[in-house]
PDB file of C-alpha atoms in Angstrom:
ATOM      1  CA  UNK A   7      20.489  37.985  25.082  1.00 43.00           C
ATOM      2  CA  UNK A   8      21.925  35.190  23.291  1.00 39.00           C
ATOM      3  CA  UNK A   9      25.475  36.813  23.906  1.00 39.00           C
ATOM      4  CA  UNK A  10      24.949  36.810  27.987  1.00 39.00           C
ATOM      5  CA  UNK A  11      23.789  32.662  27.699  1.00 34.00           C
ATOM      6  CA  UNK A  12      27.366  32.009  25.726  1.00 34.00           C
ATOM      7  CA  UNK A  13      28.648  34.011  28.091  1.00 34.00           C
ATOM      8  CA  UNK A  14      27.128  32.115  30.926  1.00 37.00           C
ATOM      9  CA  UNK A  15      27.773  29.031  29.433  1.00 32.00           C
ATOM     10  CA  UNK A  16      31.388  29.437  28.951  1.00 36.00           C
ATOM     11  CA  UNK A  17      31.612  30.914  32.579  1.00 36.00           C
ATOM     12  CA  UNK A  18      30.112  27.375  33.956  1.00 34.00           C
ATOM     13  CA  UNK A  19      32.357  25.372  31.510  1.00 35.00           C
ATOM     14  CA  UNK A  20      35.805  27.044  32.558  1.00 34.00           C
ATOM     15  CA  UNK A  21      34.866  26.639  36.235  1.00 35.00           C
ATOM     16  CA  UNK A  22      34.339  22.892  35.765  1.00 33.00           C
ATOM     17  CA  UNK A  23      37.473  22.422  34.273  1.00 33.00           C
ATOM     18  CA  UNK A  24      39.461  24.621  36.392  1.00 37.00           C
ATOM     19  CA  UNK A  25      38.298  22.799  39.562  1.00 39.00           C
ATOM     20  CA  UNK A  26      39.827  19.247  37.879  1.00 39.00           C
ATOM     21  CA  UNK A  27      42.749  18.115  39.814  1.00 42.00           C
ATOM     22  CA  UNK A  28      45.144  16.614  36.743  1.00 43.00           C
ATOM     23  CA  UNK A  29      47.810  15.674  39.165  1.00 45.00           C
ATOM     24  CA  UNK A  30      45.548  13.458  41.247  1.00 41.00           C
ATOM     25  CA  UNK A  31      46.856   9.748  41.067  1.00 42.00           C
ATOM     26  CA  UNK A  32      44.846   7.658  38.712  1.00 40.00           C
ATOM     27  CA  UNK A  33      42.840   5.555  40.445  1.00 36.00           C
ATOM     28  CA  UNK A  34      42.736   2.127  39.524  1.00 37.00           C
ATOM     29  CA  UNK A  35      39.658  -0.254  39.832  1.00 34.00           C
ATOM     30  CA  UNK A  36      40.126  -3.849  41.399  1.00 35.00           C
ATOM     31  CA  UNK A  37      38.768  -6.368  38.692  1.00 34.00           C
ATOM     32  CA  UNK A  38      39.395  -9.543  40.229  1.00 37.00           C
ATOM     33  CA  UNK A  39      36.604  -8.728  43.011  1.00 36.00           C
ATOM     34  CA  UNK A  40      33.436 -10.563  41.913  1.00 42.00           C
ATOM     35  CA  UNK A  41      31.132  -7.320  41.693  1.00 42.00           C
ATOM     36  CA  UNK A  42      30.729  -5.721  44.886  1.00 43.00           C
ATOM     37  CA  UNK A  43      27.746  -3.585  43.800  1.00 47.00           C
ATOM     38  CA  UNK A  44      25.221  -5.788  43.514  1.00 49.00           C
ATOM     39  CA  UNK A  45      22.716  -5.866  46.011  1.00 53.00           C
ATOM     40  CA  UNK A  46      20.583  -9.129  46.656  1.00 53.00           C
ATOM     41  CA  UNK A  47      17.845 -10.267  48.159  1.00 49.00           C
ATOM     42  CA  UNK A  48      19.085 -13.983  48.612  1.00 53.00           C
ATOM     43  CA  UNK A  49      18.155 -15.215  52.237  1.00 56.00           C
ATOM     44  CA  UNK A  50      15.826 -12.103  52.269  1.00 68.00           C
ATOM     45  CA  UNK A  51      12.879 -12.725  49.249  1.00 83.00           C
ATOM     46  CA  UNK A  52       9.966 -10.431  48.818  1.00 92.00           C
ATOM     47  CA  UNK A  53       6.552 -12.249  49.298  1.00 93.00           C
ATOM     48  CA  UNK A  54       3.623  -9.986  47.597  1.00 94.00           C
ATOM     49  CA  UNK A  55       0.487 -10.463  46.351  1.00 94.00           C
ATOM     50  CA  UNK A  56      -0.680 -10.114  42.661  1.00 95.00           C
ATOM     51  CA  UNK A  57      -4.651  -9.558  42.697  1.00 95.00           C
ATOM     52  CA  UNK A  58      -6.466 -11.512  39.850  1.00 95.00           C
ATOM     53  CA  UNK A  59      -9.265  -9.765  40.033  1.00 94.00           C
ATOM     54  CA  UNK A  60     -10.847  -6.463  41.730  1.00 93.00           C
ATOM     55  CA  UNK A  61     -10.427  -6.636  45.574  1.00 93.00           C
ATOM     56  CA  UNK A  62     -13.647  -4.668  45.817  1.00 93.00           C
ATOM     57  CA  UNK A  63     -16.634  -6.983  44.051  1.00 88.00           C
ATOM     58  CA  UNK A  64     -19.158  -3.868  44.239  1.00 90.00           C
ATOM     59  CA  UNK A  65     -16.194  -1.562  41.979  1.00 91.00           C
ATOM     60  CA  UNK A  66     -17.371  -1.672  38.628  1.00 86.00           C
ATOM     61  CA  UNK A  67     -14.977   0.689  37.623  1.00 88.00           C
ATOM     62  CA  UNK A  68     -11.869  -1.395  38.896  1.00 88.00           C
ATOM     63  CA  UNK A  69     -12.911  -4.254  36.245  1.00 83.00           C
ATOM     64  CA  UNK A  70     -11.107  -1.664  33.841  1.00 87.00           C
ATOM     65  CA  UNK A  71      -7.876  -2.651  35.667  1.00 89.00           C
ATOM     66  CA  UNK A  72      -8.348  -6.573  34.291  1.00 90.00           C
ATOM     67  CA  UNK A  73      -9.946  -5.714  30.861  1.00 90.00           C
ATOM     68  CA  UNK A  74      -6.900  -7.026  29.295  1.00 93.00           C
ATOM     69  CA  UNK A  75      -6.372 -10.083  31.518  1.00 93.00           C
ATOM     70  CA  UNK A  76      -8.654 -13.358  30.528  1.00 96.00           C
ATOM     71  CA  UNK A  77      -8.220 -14.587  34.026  1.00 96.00           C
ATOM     72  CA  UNK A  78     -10.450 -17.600  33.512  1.00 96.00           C
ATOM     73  CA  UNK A  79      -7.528 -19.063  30.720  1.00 97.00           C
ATOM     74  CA  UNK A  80      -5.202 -18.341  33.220  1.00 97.00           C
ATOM     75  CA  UNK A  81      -6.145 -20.392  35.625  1.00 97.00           C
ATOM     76  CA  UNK A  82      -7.192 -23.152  33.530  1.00 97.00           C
ATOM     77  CA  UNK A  83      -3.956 -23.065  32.275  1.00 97.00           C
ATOM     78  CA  UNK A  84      -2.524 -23.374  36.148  1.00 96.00           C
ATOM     79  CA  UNK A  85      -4.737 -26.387  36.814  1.00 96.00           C
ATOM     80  CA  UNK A  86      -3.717 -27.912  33.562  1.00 96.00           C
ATOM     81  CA  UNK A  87      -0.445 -27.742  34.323  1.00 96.00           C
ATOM     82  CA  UNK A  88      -1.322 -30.168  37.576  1.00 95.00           C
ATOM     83  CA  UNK A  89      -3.706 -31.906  35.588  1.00 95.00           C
ATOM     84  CA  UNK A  90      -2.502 -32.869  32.119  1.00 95.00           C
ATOM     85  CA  UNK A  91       1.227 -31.726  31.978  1.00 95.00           C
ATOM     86  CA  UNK A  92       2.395 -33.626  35.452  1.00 91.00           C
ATOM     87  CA  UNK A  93       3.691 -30.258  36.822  1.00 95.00           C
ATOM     88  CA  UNK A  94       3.909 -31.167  41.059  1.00 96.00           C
ATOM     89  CA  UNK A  95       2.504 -28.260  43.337  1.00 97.00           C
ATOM     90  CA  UNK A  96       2.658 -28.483  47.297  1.00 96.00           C
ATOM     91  CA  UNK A  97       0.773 -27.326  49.922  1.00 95.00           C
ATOM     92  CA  UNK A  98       2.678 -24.519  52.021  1.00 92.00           C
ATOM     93  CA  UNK A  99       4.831 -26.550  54.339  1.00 94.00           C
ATOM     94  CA  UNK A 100       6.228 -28.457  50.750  1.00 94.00           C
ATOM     95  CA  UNK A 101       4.188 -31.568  51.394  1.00 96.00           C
ATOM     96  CA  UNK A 102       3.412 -33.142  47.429  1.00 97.00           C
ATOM     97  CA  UNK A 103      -0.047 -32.322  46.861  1.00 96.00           C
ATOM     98  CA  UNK A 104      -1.790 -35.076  44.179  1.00 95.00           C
ATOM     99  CA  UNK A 105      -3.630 -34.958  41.723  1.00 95.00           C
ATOM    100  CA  UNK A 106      -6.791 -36.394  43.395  1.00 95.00           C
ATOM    101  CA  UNK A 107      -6.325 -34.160  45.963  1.00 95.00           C
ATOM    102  CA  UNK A 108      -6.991 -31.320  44.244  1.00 95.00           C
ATOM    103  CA  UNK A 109      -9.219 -32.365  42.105  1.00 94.00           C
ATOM    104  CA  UNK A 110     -11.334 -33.404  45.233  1.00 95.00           C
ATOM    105  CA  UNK A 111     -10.828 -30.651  46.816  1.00 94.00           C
ATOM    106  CA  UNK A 112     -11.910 -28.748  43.684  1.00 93.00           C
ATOM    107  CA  UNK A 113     -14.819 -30.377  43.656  1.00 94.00           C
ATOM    108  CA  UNK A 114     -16.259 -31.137  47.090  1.00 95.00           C
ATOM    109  CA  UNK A 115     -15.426 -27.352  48.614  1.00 96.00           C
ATOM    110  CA  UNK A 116     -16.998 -24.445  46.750  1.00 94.00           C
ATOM    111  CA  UNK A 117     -14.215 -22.361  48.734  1.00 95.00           C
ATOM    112  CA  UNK A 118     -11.514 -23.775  46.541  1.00 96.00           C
ATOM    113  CA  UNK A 119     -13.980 -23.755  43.017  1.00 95.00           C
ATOM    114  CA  UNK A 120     -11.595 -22.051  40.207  1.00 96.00           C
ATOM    115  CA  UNK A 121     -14.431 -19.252  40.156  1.00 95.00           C
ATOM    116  CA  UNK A 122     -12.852 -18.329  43.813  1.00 97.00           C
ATOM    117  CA  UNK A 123      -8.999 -18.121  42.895  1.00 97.00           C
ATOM    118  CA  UNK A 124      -8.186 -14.758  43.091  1.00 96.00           C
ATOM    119  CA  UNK A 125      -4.450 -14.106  43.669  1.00 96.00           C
ATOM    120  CA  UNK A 126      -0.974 -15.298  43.329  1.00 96.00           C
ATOM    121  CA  UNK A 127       0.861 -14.644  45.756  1.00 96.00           C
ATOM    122  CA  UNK A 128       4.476 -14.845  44.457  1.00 95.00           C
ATOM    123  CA  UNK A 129       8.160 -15.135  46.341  1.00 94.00           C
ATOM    124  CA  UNK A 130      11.113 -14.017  44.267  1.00 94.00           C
ATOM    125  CA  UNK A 131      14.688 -13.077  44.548  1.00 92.00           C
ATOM    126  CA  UNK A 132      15.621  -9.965  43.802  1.00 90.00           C
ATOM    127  CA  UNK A 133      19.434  -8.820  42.653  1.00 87.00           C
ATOM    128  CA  UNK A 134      20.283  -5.304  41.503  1.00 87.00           C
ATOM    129  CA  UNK A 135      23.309  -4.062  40.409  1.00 87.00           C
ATOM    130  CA  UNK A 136      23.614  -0.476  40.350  1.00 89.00           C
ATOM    131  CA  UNK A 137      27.270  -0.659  37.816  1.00 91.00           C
ATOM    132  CA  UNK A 138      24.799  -2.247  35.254  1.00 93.00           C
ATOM    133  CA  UNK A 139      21.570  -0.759  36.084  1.00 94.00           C
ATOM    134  CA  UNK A 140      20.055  -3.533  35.523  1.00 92.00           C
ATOM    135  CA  UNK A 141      17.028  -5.524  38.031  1.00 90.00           C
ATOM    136  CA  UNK A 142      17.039  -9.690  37.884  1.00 90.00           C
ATOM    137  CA  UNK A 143      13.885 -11.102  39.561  1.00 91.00           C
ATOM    138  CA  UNK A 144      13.654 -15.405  39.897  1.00 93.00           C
ATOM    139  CA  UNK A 145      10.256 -16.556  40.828  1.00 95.00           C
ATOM    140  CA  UNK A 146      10.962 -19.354  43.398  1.00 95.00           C
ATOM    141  CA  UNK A 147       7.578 -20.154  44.463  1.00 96.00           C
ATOM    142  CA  UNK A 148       3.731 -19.016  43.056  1.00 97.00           C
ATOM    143  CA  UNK A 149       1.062 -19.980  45.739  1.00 97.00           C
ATOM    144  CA  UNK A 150      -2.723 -19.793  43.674  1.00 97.00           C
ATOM    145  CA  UNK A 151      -4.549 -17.799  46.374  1.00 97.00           C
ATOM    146  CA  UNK A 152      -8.437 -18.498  46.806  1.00 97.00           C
ATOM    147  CA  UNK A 153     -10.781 -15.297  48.132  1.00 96.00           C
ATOM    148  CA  UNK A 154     -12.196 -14.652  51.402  1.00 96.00           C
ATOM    149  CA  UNK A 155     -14.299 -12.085  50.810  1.00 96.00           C
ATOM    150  CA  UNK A 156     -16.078  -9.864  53.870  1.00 96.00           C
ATOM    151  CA  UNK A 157     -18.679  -7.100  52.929  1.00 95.00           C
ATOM    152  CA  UNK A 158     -18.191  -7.934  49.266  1.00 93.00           C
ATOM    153  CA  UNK A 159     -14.482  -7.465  49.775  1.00 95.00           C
ATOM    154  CA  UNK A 160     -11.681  -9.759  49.584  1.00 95.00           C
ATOM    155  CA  UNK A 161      -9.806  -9.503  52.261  1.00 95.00           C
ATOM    156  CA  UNK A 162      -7.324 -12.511  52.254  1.00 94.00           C
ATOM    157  CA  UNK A 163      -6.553 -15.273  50.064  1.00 94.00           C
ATOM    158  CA  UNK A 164      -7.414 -19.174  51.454  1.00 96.00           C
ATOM    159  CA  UNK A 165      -4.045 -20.853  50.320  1.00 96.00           C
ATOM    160  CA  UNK A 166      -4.608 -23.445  47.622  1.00 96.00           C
ATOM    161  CA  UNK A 167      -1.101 -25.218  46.248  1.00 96.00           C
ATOM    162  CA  UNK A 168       2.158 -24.457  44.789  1.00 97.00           C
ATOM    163  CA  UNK A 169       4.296 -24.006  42.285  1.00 96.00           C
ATOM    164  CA  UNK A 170       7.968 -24.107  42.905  1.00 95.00           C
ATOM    165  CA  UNK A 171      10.425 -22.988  40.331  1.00 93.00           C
ATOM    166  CA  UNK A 172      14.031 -23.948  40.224  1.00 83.00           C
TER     167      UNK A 172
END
């Protein structure tokens, strides 16, 4: 048995290198092109969603999903960014949202209380390049999503304000 697999074996390794052309011109590779295999996403990001917590309220089980994830210290750390550090978030159409503003709006409109933010919603850049294998991802933008929720289910984030990344 173990005679017919060296057999086999040796079979499958002189057919491989009898079908090798060695008087094929060598082929040469152009260096000076900046890399032509990389495929971007510049003028084309991906916009997705990143849930914060389970879209389905009633799903016990889904909490399982976020066990690891202290949501709440997340996003007190997003409003203390706005808050303490200075950091400058927008609305969506880029207009400079203060301070005041959201802190009003914060406080005045249980539809945007930190209990309700439930998403990011996050729009990156994506280039691959397939002679490296290797994935690069820049966050450009992170909008903090608030929930509308239908039948216990959220169904859409209310837009609150935004990060922009350079």
């Amino acid at each position: 048995m173990k005679s017919q697999f060296f057999l086999s074996l040796a079979a499958v390794a002189l057919a491989l290198t009898s079908c090798t052309n060695n008087n094929a011109p060598e082929q040469k590779v152009e260096t000076n092109v900046p890399n032509p295999q990389v495929v971007s996403a510049d003028g084309n990001e991906i916009i997705y969603n990143v849930y914060l917590k389970p879209q389905d309220l009633r799903d016990a089980d889904a909490e399982e999903l976020y066990a690891n994830f202290d949501r709440q210290a997340f996003v007190d750390s997003l409003f203390a960014a706005v808050y303490s550090h200075g950091v400058t978030v927008t609305d969506m159409e880029g207009n400079v949202l203060s301070i005041d503003d959201i802190k009003v709006r914060e406080v005045e409109d249980p539809n945007y209380s930190r209990d309700k933010v439930a998403g990011i919603q996050f729009t990156e850049a994506w280039v691959y390049s397939p002679s490296s294998n290797t994935m690069t991802k820049t966050v450009k933008s992170m909008l903090v999503g608030y929930e509308v929720v239908e039948d216990s289910v959220i169904v859409a984030f209310r837009p609150g304000f935004v990060f922009r990344f350079k």
